[in-house]
Amino acid sequence: KECFSKYRKDIFFFFFILVCDPADVISTVEFNQTGEFLATGDKGGRVVIFQREPQGEYNVYSTFQSHEPEFDYLKSLEIEERINKIRWLPLHNPAHFLLATNDKTIKLWKVSERDKRAEGYNLRDEEGRLKDLSTVTTLQVPVLRPMDLLVEASPRRVFANAHAYHINSISVNSDCETYLSADDLRINLWNLNITDRSFNIVDLKPENMEDLSEVITVAEFHPHHCHLLAFSSSTGTTRLCDMRASALCDQHAKLFEEVVDPSHRSFFSEIVSSVSDVKFSHSGRYLLTRDYLTVKVWDLNMENKPVETYQVHDYLRTKLCSLYESDCIFDKFECAWNGTDSVIMTGAYNNYFRMFDRASLRDVTLEASREVCKRRAVLQPRRVCVGKKQKETDVSVDSLDFRKKILHTAWHPKENIIAIAASNNLYIFQDRLTPNGHHNTPEIQSAPPKWQTQPNPPTY
Ligand SMILES: *[C@@H]1O[C@H](CO)[C@@H](O)[C@H](O)[C@H]1NC(C)=O
Ligand SMILES: *[C@@H]1O[C@H](CO)[C@@H](O)[C@H](O)[C@H]1NC(C)=O
Ligand SMILES: *[C@@H]1O[C@H](CO)[C@@H](O)[C@H](O)[C@H]1NC(C)=O
């Protein structure tokens, strides 16, 4: 279970051992609607929930095994336990509910707390054994006594057997009654209470699989209009569908696509234009899409081109050939909005992640790695240079480590707190507090704010 990695420095080679269990690699991160909870899923099928303490730090609240490896005997295929997506249900109930999915099966989990225990039963003793009835001479009323807090996760529903291909997305509808699940070719709509049937609302499967030219990469419901959903594809397009128009949404209502000048097309054009993530803004007005080299903001009212395009790592344009050979070109980076839709975040290589301030057009590259994330460390901006280094801290394109990638990120819905998954490490950063304990005024001129690790980064 040890993976060896090779670190090249000048002409010397150093080898060091990363004792990392591949099952620990984080595959998704998601805040709940108030940001008090943060859930991660990993390749080993586990879900870990972190809770924000009153002092502001996130600590482990509950860990449970959501999915187990399975075998599909009909197709002779192994079904991995890896958690592809987690979505919280927006319920205001003492218990919390979340959906977690692997490639084939979606599960609804209930996470609840118990801090009281019933004692003083008439027929059973404290261990639950039946009492000798001849000793029972009086009746007593059982009482609830406090006990250590126990967090229990229990599977409530299992939504299985509805996907022939791998599930890449789940999204809870704003009606709080339905959700969608999307695989490579189809999108299904479920009622949260009904596990034995779902409705197919998008089907891209051609009659003849040889005509297949496009796969669904990601899908999401609109945050406020329960009849609208968006899905993106491997050809770089994003479609908006309106479920009021017809039961089957194969005919999109809108198609967001930027026409590329044919003279700029290359072998890699389609691969790098494949959309790896789509997110509606909190306002519902915009769509954010991530492709291999850029993040784009689309106005729902304008289909022919994005209103904003940000280069994530343009310096990789000359390296596409080797990125193709190493399969890195197929990495699926996610993207996130901040709570006011004013800043965009997405991941990159070398454990770097990028933030773009939409108003000031400033951007920053930051690094999430064990070396820089000491207790209360303030993150320093990084710079990747193509030619000669200008500063000691600059990093040349040729020394980027493409095995270190930040694919999964999440932004707290209301505050400047972000969660970054880098392999088996989870980093939580928050904007720095000034000495008197107040947040830096989030002024654009100093934006993005200084990001600081939480005092005790949770070890995953
Ligand atoms: C998110 O989690 C917090 C922490 O327990 C809870 O108080 C809050 O109600 C949750 N929000 C939603 C919308 O479920
Ligand atoms: C699910 O069933 C419960 C009661 O069994 C009901 O209160 C709830 O509204 C139902 N939810 C949906 C989404 O139909
Ligand atoms: C991002 O959104 C949060 C929540 O609305 C806001 O407080 C913060 O100032 C925004 N961040 C920036 C850098 O504008």
Short mmCIF file of C-alpha atoms and ligand atoms in Angstrom, two decimals:
data_model
loop_
_atom_site.label_atom_id
_atom_site.label_comp_id
_atom_site.label_asym_id
_atom_site.label_seq_id
_atom_site.Cartn_x
_atom_site.Cartn_y
_atom_site.Cartn_z
CA LYS A 1 0.00 0.00 0.00
CA GLU A 2 2.97 2.28 -0.15
CA CYS A 3 3.31 4.48 -3.12
CA PHE A 4 6.71 5.60 -4.14
CA SER A 5 7.20 8.93 -5.67
CA LYS A 6 10.19 10.32 -7.39
CA TYR A 7 11.31 13.84 -6.83
CA ARG A 8 13.66 15.34 -9.31
CA LYS A 9 16.00 18.10 -8.38
CA ASP A 10 18.64 19.13 -10.88
CA ILE A 11 20.42 15.97 -11.82
CA PHE A 12 19.97 14.16 -8.53
CA PHE A 13 17.11 11.87 -7.77
CA PHE A 14 15.70 11.56 -4.32
CA PHE A 15 13.24 8.89 -3.45
CA PHE A 16 10.88 9.19 -0.62
CA ILE A 17 8.05 7.09 0.57
CA LEU A 18 4.60 8.48 0.99
CA VAL A 19 2.83 6.03 3.17
CA CYS A 20 -0.53 6.72 1.73
CA ASP A 21 -3.37 4.33 1.51
CA PRO A 22 -5.12 4.90 -1.84
CA ALA A 23 -8.44 4.34 -0.06
CA ASP A 24 -7.85 7.56 1.92
CA VAL A 25 -7.73 9.76 -1.17
CA ILE A 26 -10.55 12.27 -0.86
CA SER A 27 -12.95 12.18 -3.80
CA THR A 28 -15.49 14.85 -2.84
CA VAL A 29 -16.03 17.72 -0.35
CA GLU A 30 -19.30 19.48 0.43
CA PHE A 31 -20.48 22.02 3.03
CA ASN A 32 -24.06 21.83 4.27
CA GLN A 33 -26.36 24.77 3.56
CA THR A 34 -25.26 26.75 6.62
CA GLY A 35 -21.63 25.74 6.43
CA GLU A 36 -21.60 24.32 9.94
CA PHE A 37 -20.95 20.86 8.60
CA LEU A 38 -18.44 19.75 6.01
CA ALA A 39 -18.59 16.25 4.55
CA THR A 40 -15.86 14.46 2.65
CA GLY A 41 -16.07 11.18 0.77
CA ASP A 42 -13.10 9.04 -0.17
CA LYS A 43 -12.01 6.26 -2.49
CA GLY A 44 -12.49 3.75 0.30
CA GLY A 45 -16.24 4.47 0.42
CA ARG A 46 -16.09 6.37 3.72
CA VAL A 47 -17.85 9.57 4.62
CA VAL A 48 -16.29 11.85 7.23
CA ILE A 49 -18.32 14.73 8.63
CA PHE A 50 -16.60 17.71 10.25
CA GLN A 51 -18.45 20.11 12.49
CA ARG A 52 -17.51 23.70 13.17
CA GLU A 53 -16.79 24.30 16.83
CA PRO A 54 -17.88 27.55 18.50
CA GLN A 55 -14.24 28.79 18.28
CA GLY A 56 -14.43 28.34 14.53
CA GLU A 57 -12.41 25.18 13.98
CA TYR A 58 -13.73 22.17 12.16
CA ASN A 59 -13.36 18.85 13.92
CA VAL A 60 -14.43 15.33 13.10
CA TYR A 61 -18.06 14.78 14.06
CA SER A 62 -18.82 11.40 12.54
CA THR A 63 -17.20 8.82 10.27
CA PHE A 64 -19.04 5.99 8.60
CA GLN A 65 -18.69 3.51 5.79
CA SER A 66 -21.20 4.46 3.13
CA HIS A 67 -20.35 2.13 0.26
CA GLU A 68 -18.61 -1.24 0.00
CA PRO A 69 -16.94 -2.74 -3.05
CA GLU A 70 -19.37 -4.88 -5.03
CA PHE A 71 -19.30 -7.16 -8.00
CA ASP A 72 -21.70 -7.06 -10.91
CA TYR A 73 -21.95 -10.73 -11.87
CA LEU A 74 -23.92 -10.09 -15.03
CA LYS A 75 -21.29 -7.84 -16.49
CA SER A 76 -18.32 -9.33 -14.63
CA LEU A 77 -17.43 -5.89 -13.41
CA GLU A 78 -16.17 -4.65 -10.12
CA ILE A 79 -18.10 -1.73 -8.69
CA GLU A 80 -15.78 0.50 -6.74
CA GLU A 81 -16.80 1.86 -3.36
CA ARG A 82 -15.39 5.31 -4.15
CA ILE A 83 -17.77 8.15 -3.20
CA ASN A 84 -18.25 10.30 -6.30
CA LYS A 85 -20.52 12.96 -4.82
CA ILE A 86 -22.16 13.98 -1.56
CA ARG A 87 -25.14 16.32 -1.31
CA TRP A 88 -26.77 17.54 1.92
CA LEU A 89 -30.53 17.72 2.15
CA PRO A 90 -31.73 21.15 3.24
CA LEU A 91 -33.82 19.90 6.12
CA HIS A 92 -34.29 21.67 9.41
CA ASN A 93 -34.69 18.69 11.61
CA PRO A 94 -32.66 17.66 14.63
CA ALA A 95 -31.14 14.97 12.39
CA HIS A 96 -29.14 15.66 9.23
CA PHE A 97 -29.57 13.89 5.94
CA LEU A 98 -27.16 13.48 3.06
CA LEU A 99 -27.01 11.64 -0.23
CA ALA A 100 -23.79 9.85 -1.15
CA THR A 101 -23.19 8.03 -4.41
CA ASN A 102 -20.58 5.74 -5.93
CA ASP A 103 -20.66 4.73 -9.61
CA LYS A 104 -23.97 2.88 -9.35
CA THR A 105 -25.85 3.30 -6.09
CA ILE A 106 -27.08 6.38 -4.26
CA LYS A 107 -27.71 6.16 -0.52
CA LEU A 108 -29.61 8.48 1.75
CA TRP A 109 -27.99 8.69 5.20
CA LYS A 110 -29.47 10.02 8.38
CA VAL A 111 -26.96 11.39 10.86
CA SER A 112 -28.39 11.92 14.31
CA GLU A 113 -27.22 12.58 17.85
CA ARG A 114 -28.12 10.72 20.98
CA ASP A 115 -27.15 12.02 24.41
CA LYS A 116 -29.79 10.34 26.57
CA ARG A 117 -30.45 6.77 27.46
CA ALA A 118 -33.64 5.23 28.84
CA GLU A 119 -33.19 3.42 32.14
CA GLY A 120 -35.46 1.62 34.55
CA TYR A 121 -37.43 -0.74 32.34
CA ASN A 122 -39.80 -3.07 34.07
CA LEU A 123 -39.08 -6.33 32.30
CA ARG A 124 -35.45 -5.91 31.26
CA ASP A 125 -32.32 -4.97 33.14
CA GLU A 126 -29.83 -2.28 32.06
CA GLU A 127 -28.06 -4.69 29.72
CA GLY A 128 -31.33 -5.55 28.03
CA ARG A 129 -31.65 -9.05 29.48
CA LEU A 130 -35.06 -10.27 30.52
CA LYS A 131 -35.45 -10.04 34.30
CA ASP A 132 -36.56 -12.91 36.46
CA LEU A 133 -40.24 -12.00 36.52
CA SER A 134 -40.72 -13.26 40.09
CA THR A 135 -38.50 -10.37 41.27
CA VAL A 136 -40.72 -7.78 39.56
CA THR A 137 -43.10 -6.69 42.28
CA THR A 138 -43.69 -3.02 41.50
CA LEU A 139 -44.07 -1.00 38.31
CA GLN A 140 -41.71 1.86 37.60
CA VAL A 141 -41.65 4.55 34.94
CA PRO A 142 -38.47 4.42 32.80
CA VAL A 143 -36.43 7.63 32.87
CA LEU A 144 -34.07 9.28 30.38
CA ARG A 145 -30.57 9.82 31.72
CA PRO A 146 -27.80 11.84 30.07
CA MET A 147 -24.92 9.95 28.49
CA ASP A 148 -21.91 10.78 26.32
CA LEU A 149 -22.92 12.20 22.98
CA LEU A 150 -23.24 9.48 20.39
CA VAL A 151 -23.49 10.33 16.69
CA GLU A 152 -25.17 7.64 14.65
CA ALA A 153 -25.35 7.34 10.89
CA SER A 154 -28.02 5.08 9.52
CA PRO A 155 -28.86 4.30 5.91
CA ARG A 156 -32.42 5.42 5.25
CA ARG A 157 -32.88 4.62 1.57
CA VAL A 158 -30.92 2.94 -1.19
CA PHE A 159 -31.54 4.05 -4.76
CA ALA A 160 -30.06 1.31 -6.93
CA ASN A 161 -30.31 -0.29 -10.37
CA ALA A 162 -31.16 2.82 -12.33
CA HIS A 163 -27.83 3.54 -14.01
CA ALA A 164 -26.14 1.51 -16.71
CA TYR A 165 -23.13 3.86 -16.74
CA HIS A 166 -21.13 5.58 -14.04
CA ILE A 167 -22.91 8.19 -11.95
CA ASN A 168 -21.01 11.48 -12.06
CA SER A 169 -23.48 13.84 -10.36
CA ILE A 170 -26.33 14.08 -7.91
CA SER A 171 -28.20 17.30 -7.18
CA VAL A 172 -31.05 17.96 -4.77
CA ASN A 173 -33.86 20.03 -6.21
CA SER A 174 -35.03 23.27 -4.59
CA ASP A 175 -38.46 21.67 -4.05
CA CYS A 176 -36.68 19.46 -1.45
CA GLU A 177 -38.70 16.50 -2.69
CA THR A 178 -36.77 15.32 -5.72
CA TYR A 179 -33.18 14.98 -6.83
CA LEU A 180 -31.38 14.06 -10.03
CA SER A 181 -28.62 11.59 -10.72
CA ALA A 182 -26.59 11.74 -13.92
CA ASP A 183 -24.39 9.16 -15.59
CA ASP A 184 -22.44 9.32 -18.86
CA LEU A 185 -25.55 9.13 -21.01
CA ARG A 186 -28.66 9.63 -18.92
CA ILE A 187 -30.15 11.80 -16.21
CA ASN A 188 -32.78 10.37 -13.87
CA LEU A 189 -35.17 12.17 -11.56
CA TRP A 190 -36.03 10.59 -8.19
CA ASN A 191 -38.47 11.29 -5.41
CA LEU A 192 -36.52 11.19 -2.15
CA ASN A 193 -39.13 8.84 -0.66
CA ILE A 194 -39.33 6.37 -3.54
CA THR A 195 -36.48 3.99 -4.22
CA ASP A 196 -37.94 1.55 -6.70
CA ARG A 197 -38.46 3.88 -9.63
CA SER A 198 -37.04 7.00 -11.18
CA PHE A 199 -37.89 9.00 -14.29
CA ASN A 200 -35.47 9.27 -17.13
CA ILE A 201 -35.39 12.96 -18.08
CA VAL A 202 -32.38 13.12 -20.41
CA ASP A 203 -31.15 10.32 -22.65
CA LEU A 204 -28.20 10.86 -24.96
CA LYS A 205 -27.73 7.18 -25.79
CA PRO A 206 -27.68 6.83 -29.56
CA GLU A 207 -29.43 3.87 -31.16
CA ASN A 208 -26.09 2.64 -32.34
CA MET A 209 -23.31 3.11 -29.80
CA GLU A 210 -20.88 3.68 -32.65
CA ASP A 211 -22.58 7.01 -33.25
CA LEU A 212 -21.73 8.10 -29.73
CA SER A 213 -20.07 11.50 -29.89
CA GLU A 214 -20.87 13.10 -26.57
CA VAL A 215 -21.14 12.12 -22.92
CA ILE A 216 -22.67 13.91 -19.96
CA THR A 217 -19.97 15.02 -17.54
CA VAL A 218 -21.93 16.85 -14.84
CA ALA A 219 -25.49 18.00 -14.03
CA GLU A 220 -27.05 20.36 -11.49
CA PHE A 221 -30.46 21.76 -10.54
CA HIS A 222 -31.09 25.49 -10.54
CA PRO A 223 -30.92 26.79 -6.93
CA HIS A 224 -34.39 28.42 -6.98
CA HIS A 225 -36.43 27.20 -9.97
CA CYS A 226 -37.30 23.56 -9.45
CA HIS A 227 -38.06 22.99 -13.14
CA LEU A 228 -34.64 24.08 -14.43
CA LEU A 229 -31.50 22.01 -14.59
CA ALA A 230 -28.19 22.33 -16.39
CA PHE A 231 -25.91 19.63 -17.70
CA SER A 232 -22.57 19.82 -19.44
CA SER A 233 -20.85 17.49 -21.80
CA SER A 234 -17.55 16.29 -23.14
CA THR A 235 -17.93 18.52 -26.19
CA GLY A 236 -17.73 21.68 -24.11
CA THR A 237 -21.41 22.54 -24.23
CA THR A 238 -23.79 23.22 -21.36
CA ARG A 239 -27.52 22.80 -21.81
CA LEU A 240 -30.28 24.29 -19.74
CA CYS A 241 -33.40 22.14 -19.60
CA ASP A 242 -36.90 23.10 -18.56
CA MET A 243 -38.92 20.22 -17.16
CA ARG A 244 -42.14 22.15 -17.69
CA ALA A 245 -41.68 21.95 -21.45
CA SER A 246 -41.81 18.16 -21.67
CA ALA A 247 -41.23 15.09 -19.57
CA LEU A 248 -38.16 14.13 -21.55
CA CYS A 249 -35.72 17.02 -21.64
CA ASP A 250 -33.73 15.90 -24.66
CA GLN A 251 -34.71 19.15 -26.31
CA HIS A 252 -32.78 21.72 -24.33
CA ALA A 253 -34.19 25.17 -23.65
CA LYS A 254 -30.80 26.83 -24.02
CA LEU A 255 -27.41 25.77 -25.26
CA PHE A 256 -24.32 27.54 -23.96
CA GLU A 257 -21.44 27.08 -26.31
CA GLU A 258 -18.55 29.18 -27.43
CA VAL A 259 -17.73 28.71 -31.07
CA VAL A 260 -14.02 28.13 -31.52
CA ASP A 261 -12.33 29.63 -34.54
CA PRO A 262 -11.69 26.56 -36.76
CA SER A 263 -8.17 27.80 -37.55
CA HIS A 264 -7.32 27.41 -33.85
CA ARG A 265 -8.53 23.85 -33.62
CA SER A 266 -6.06 21.11 -32.82
CA PHE A 267 -6.14 17.47 -31.85
CA PHE A 268 -6.56 18.53 -28.23
CA SER A 269 -9.27 21.17 -28.74
CA GLU A 270 -12.19 18.92 -27.92
CA ILE A 271 -10.46 17.16 -25.04
CA VAL A 272 -9.55 20.38 -23.27
CA SER A 273 -12.99 21.88 -23.86
CA SER A 274 -14.78 19.03 -22.06
CA VAL A 275 -16.60 20.55 -19.09
CA SER A 276 -15.54 18.93 -15.82
CA ASP A 277 -17.82 20.91 -13.50
CA VAL A 278 -20.82 23.21 -13.64
CA LYS A 279 -22.20 25.32 -10.78
CA PHE A 280 -25.11 27.75 -10.71
CA SER A 281 -24.32 30.97 -8.89
CA HIS A 282 -26.15 31.42 -5.58
CA SER A 283 -28.25 34.13 -7.26
CA GLY A 284 -29.26 31.68 -10.01
CA ARG A 285 -28.34 34.19 -12.71
CA TYR A 286 -25.02 32.70 -13.83
CA LEU A 287 -23.43 29.37 -14.60
CA LEU A 288 -19.80 28.64 -13.82
CA THR A 289 -18.12 25.97 -15.95
CA ARG A 290 -14.65 24.51 -15.67
CA ASP A 291 -12.80 22.98 -18.57
CA TYR A 292 -9.20 21.83 -18.62
CA LEU A 293 -7.59 25.23 -19.06
CA THR A 294 -10.22 27.79 -18.08
CA VAL A 295 -13.19 28.67 -15.89
CA LYS A 296 -16.04 30.53 -17.56
CA VAL A 297 -19.00 32.50 -16.28
CA TRP A 298 -22.13 32.36 -18.42
CA ASP A 299 -25.12 34.62 -18.09
CA LEU A 300 -28.29 32.54 -18.41
CA ASN A 301 -29.53 35.23 -20.79
CA MET A 302 -26.64 34.91 -23.23
CA GLU A 303 -25.89 31.64 -24.90
CA ASN A 304 -23.29 32.35 -27.57
CA LYS A 305 -20.36 33.25 -25.36
CA PRO A 306 -19.35 33.42 -21.73
CA VAL A 307 -19.45 36.80 -20.02
CA GLU A 308 -16.14 36.08 -18.34
CA THR A 309 -13.28 33.67 -19.07
CA TYR A 310 -10.39 33.12 -16.67
CA GLN A 311 -7.21 31.27 -17.55
CA VAL A 312 -6.38 28.75 -14.87
CA HIS A 313 -3.00 27.57 -16.14
CA ASP A 314 -2.49 28.88 -19.60
CA TYR A 315 1.18 27.89 -19.43
CA LEU A 316 0.12 24.28 -19.96
CA ARG A 317 -0.95 24.97 -23.54
CA THR A 318 2.46 23.96 -24.83
CA LYS A 319 2.48 20.81 -22.70
CA LEU A 320 -0.76 19.22 -23.85
CA CYS A 321 1.06 16.44 -25.63
CA SER A 322 2.78 15.11 -22.52
CA LEU A 323 -0.32 15.76 -20.41
CA TYR A 324 -2.21 13.58 -22.87
CA GLU A 325 0.37 10.82 -22.63
CA SER A 326 0.18 10.82 -18.84
CA ASP A 327 -3.66 10.97 -18.97
CA CYS A 328 -3.57 14.17 -16.89
CA ILE A 329 -5.49 15.92 -19.64
CA PHE A 330 -8.54 13.92 -18.51
CA ASP A 331 -8.37 15.19 -14.91
CA LYS A 332 -11.71 16.56 -13.78
CA PHE A 333 -11.23 19.78 -11.83
CA GLU A 334 -14.15 21.23 -9.92
CA CYS A 335 -14.99 24.90 -9.42
CA ALA A 336 -16.79 26.92 -6.74
CA TRP A 337 -18.38 30.33 -6.15
CA ASN A 338 -17.98 32.22 -2.91
CA GLY A 339 -21.12 33.12 -0.96
CA THR A 340 -21.72 36.41 -2.76
CA ASP A 341 -20.79 35.10 -6.22
CA SER A 342 -17.98 37.64 -6.34
CA VAL A 343 -15.02 35.27 -6.25
CA ILE A 344 -14.40 32.01 -8.12
CA MET A 345 -12.13 29.21 -6.99
CA THR A 346 -10.76 26.18 -8.81
CA GLY A 347 -7.87 23.75 -8.51
CA ALA A 348 -4.70 23.17 -10.50
CA TYR A 349 -1.50 21.09 -10.38
CA ASN A 350 1.38 21.14 -7.91
CA ASN A 351 -1.19 21.42 -5.09
CA TYR A 352 -2.03 24.90 -6.31
CA PHE A 353 -5.47 26.42 -6.41
CA ARG A 354 -6.61 29.63 -8.04
CA MET A 355 -9.01 32.40 -7.08
CA PHE A 356 -10.43 35.04 -9.38
CA ASP A 357 -12.04 38.20 -8.14
CA ARG A 358 -14.71 39.07 -10.68
CA ALA A 359 -14.92 42.79 -9.93
CA SER A 360 -11.25 43.70 -9.70
CA LEU A 361 -10.11 40.97 -12.13
CA ARG A 362 -7.34 40.16 -9.69
CA ASP A 363 -6.32 36.57 -9.32
CA VAL A 364 -4.10 34.62 -7.00
CA THR A 365 -2.43 31.23 -6.92
CA LEU A 366 -2.14 29.57 -3.51
CA GLU A 367 -0.65 26.29 -2.41
CA ALA A 368 -2.14 23.66 -0.13
CA SER A 369 0.61 21.38 1.05
CA ARG A 370 1.90 20.11 4.34
CA GLU A 371 5.09 22.14 4.08
CA VAL A 372 3.32 25.50 3.82
CA CYS A 373 0.32 24.75 5.98
CA LYS A 374 1.80 25.00 9.43
CA ARG A 375 -0.34 26.09 12.33
CA ARG A 376 -1.87 29.50 11.62
CA ALA A 377 0.35 29.95 8.61
CA VAL A 378 -0.67 32.66 6.18
CA LEU A 379 -0.60 31.45 2.61
CA GLN A 380 1.78 33.26 0.33
CA PRO A 381 0.87 33.73 -3.31
CA ARG A 382 2.71 31.48 -5.77
CA ARG A 383 3.77 32.27 -9.27
CA VAL A 384 4.48 29.91 -12.10
CA CYS A 385 6.86 31.26 -14.70
CA VAL A 386 7.42 30.08 -18.21
CA GLY A 387 10.82 31.59 -18.85
CA LYS A 388 13.49 32.57 -16.36
CA LYS A 389 12.58 32.88 -12.70
CA GLN A 390 12.22 36.44 -11.53
CA LYS A 391 11.90 35.71 -7.84
CA GLU A 392 13.29 33.01 -5.64
CA THR A 393 9.78 31.81 -4.87
CA ASP A 394 8.79 31.50 -8.53
CA VAL A 395 8.21 28.00 -9.81
CA SER A 396 9.07 27.05 -13.33
CA VAL A 397 6.52 25.20 -15.45
CA ASP A 398 8.94 22.35 -15.88
CA SER A 399 9.16 21.65 -12.17
CA LEU A 400 5.41 21.42 -11.54
CA ASP A 401 4.37 18.12 -10.03
CA PHE A 402 1.43 16.82 -12.04
CA ARG A 403 0.65 14.07 -9.57
CA LYS A 404 -0.24 16.66 -6.97
CA LYS A 405 -3.58 18.02 -8.10
CA ILE A 406 -6.42 19.80 -6.41
CA LEU A 407 -9.57 18.45 -7.99
CA HIS A 408 -12.11 18.96 -5.20
CA THR A 409 -12.80 22.27 -3.49
CA ALA A 410 -15.72 23.84 -1.65
CA TRP A 411 -16.52 27.33 -0.38
CA HIS A 412 -18.49 27.92 2.81
CA PRO A 413 -21.90 29.28 1.72
CA LYS A 414 -21.74 32.37 3.93
CA GLU A 415 -18.20 33.03 5.06
CA ASN A 416 -14.69 33.16 3.74
CA ILE A 417 -13.84 29.59 4.64
CA ILE A 418 -12.71 27.14 2.01
CA ALA A 419 -12.07 23.41 2.01
CA ILE A 420 -9.43 21.98 -0.31
CA ALA A 421 -8.81 18.28 -0.85
CA ALA A 422 -5.28 17.39 -1.93
CA SER A 423 -4.92 13.63 -2.21
CA ASN A 424 -5.53 12.29 1.30
CA ASN A 425 -5.26 15.67 3.01
CA LEU A 426 -8.07 18.05 3.73
CA TYR A 427 -7.11 21.70 4.18
CA ILE A 428 -9.43 24.27 5.65
CA PHE A 429 -8.47 27.89 5.22
CA GLN A 430 -10.19 30.99 6.47
CA ASP A 431 -9.50 34.65 5.97
CA ARG A 432 -7.16 36.06 8.53
CA LEU A 433 -8.53 37.75 11.60
CA THR A 434 -7.05 41.07 12.55
CA PRO A 435 -5.49 41.24 16.06
CA ASN A 436 -8.70 42.56 17.60
CA GLY A 437 -10.51 39.51 16.33
CA HIS A 438 -12.40 41.15 13.49
CA HIS A 439 -12.38 39.85 10.01
CA ASN A 440 -10.43 41.79 7.47
CA THR A 441 -12.97 43.98 5.74
CA PRO A 442 -13.35 42.07 2.52
CA GLU A 443 -12.25 44.98 0.41
CA ILE A 444 -11.65 44.41 -3.22
CA GLN A 445 -8.31 46.24 -3.17
CA SER A 446 -6.76 43.70 -0.89
CA ALA A 447 -8.82 40.87 -2.27
CA PRO A 448 -8.58 37.98 -2.29
CA PRO A 449 -8.10 38.05 1.46
CA LYS A 450 -5.15 36.50 3.20
CA TRP A 451 -5.87 32.86 3.66
CA GLN A 452 -4.84 31.14 6.81
CA THR A 453 -4.93 27.55 7.89
CA GLN A 454 -7.13 26.77 10.81
CA PRO A 455 -5.05 26.36 13.97
CA ASN A 456 -5.25 22.60 14.04
CA PRO A 457 -5.69 21.29 10.54
CA PRO A 458 -7.77 18.14 10.94
CA THR A 459 -5.69 15.14 10.02
CA TYR A 460 -7.65 12.97 7.75
C1 LIG B 1 -26.07 22.46 8.70
O1 LIG B 1 -25.50 21.94 9.86
C2 LIG B 1 -25.72 22.69 11.04
C3 LIG B 1 -24.90 22.06 12.14
O2 LIG B 1 -25.55 21.10 12.86
C4 LIG B 1 -27.20 22.76 11.35
O3 LIG B 1 -27.43 23.54 12.50
C5 LIG B 1 -27.93 23.34 10.16
O4 LIG B 1 -29.32 23.32 10.37
C6 LIG B 1 -27.58 22.58 8.89
N1 LIG B 1 -28.21 23.27 7.81
C7 LIG B 1 -29.09 22.70 7.03
C8 LIG B 1 -29.78 23.58 6.07
O5 LIG B 1 -29.32 21.52 7.06
C1 LIG B 2 -41.91 11.46 2.43
O1 LIG B 2 -42.76 10.84 3.37
C2 LIG B 2 -42.96 11.59 4.55
C3 LIG B 2 -43.83 10.77 5.48
O2 LIG B 2 -43.67 9.44 5.29
C4 LIG B 2 -43.62 12.91 4.22
O3 LIG B 2 -43.75 13.67 5.40
C5 LIG B 2 -42.77 13.64 3.23
O4 LIG B 2 -43.41 14.83 2.84
C6 LIG B 2 -42.50 12.79 2.01
N1 LIG B 2 -41.54 13.46 1.17
C7 LIG B 2 -41.64 13.45 -0.14
C8 LIG B 2 -40.49 14.06 -0.83
O5 LIG B 2 -42.58 12.99 -0.74
C1 LIG B 3 -17.25 35.85 -0.67
O1 LIG B 3 -18.50 35.67 -0.08
C2 LIG B 3 -18.55 35.89 1.30
C3 LIG B 3 -19.92 35.51 1.77
O2 LIG B 3 -20.92 36.28 1.19
C4 LIG B 3 -18.25 37.33 1.60
O3 LIG B 3 -18.32 37.56 2.97
C5 LIG B 3 -16.86 37.57 1.13
O4 LIG B 3 -16.53 38.88 1.32
C6 LIG B 3 -16.71 37.19 -0.32
N1 LIG B 3 -15.31 37.17 -0.56
C7 LIG B 3 -14.72 38.10 -1.25
C8 LIG B 3 -13.26 37.97 -1.32
O5 LIG B 3 -15.32 38.99 -1.82
#
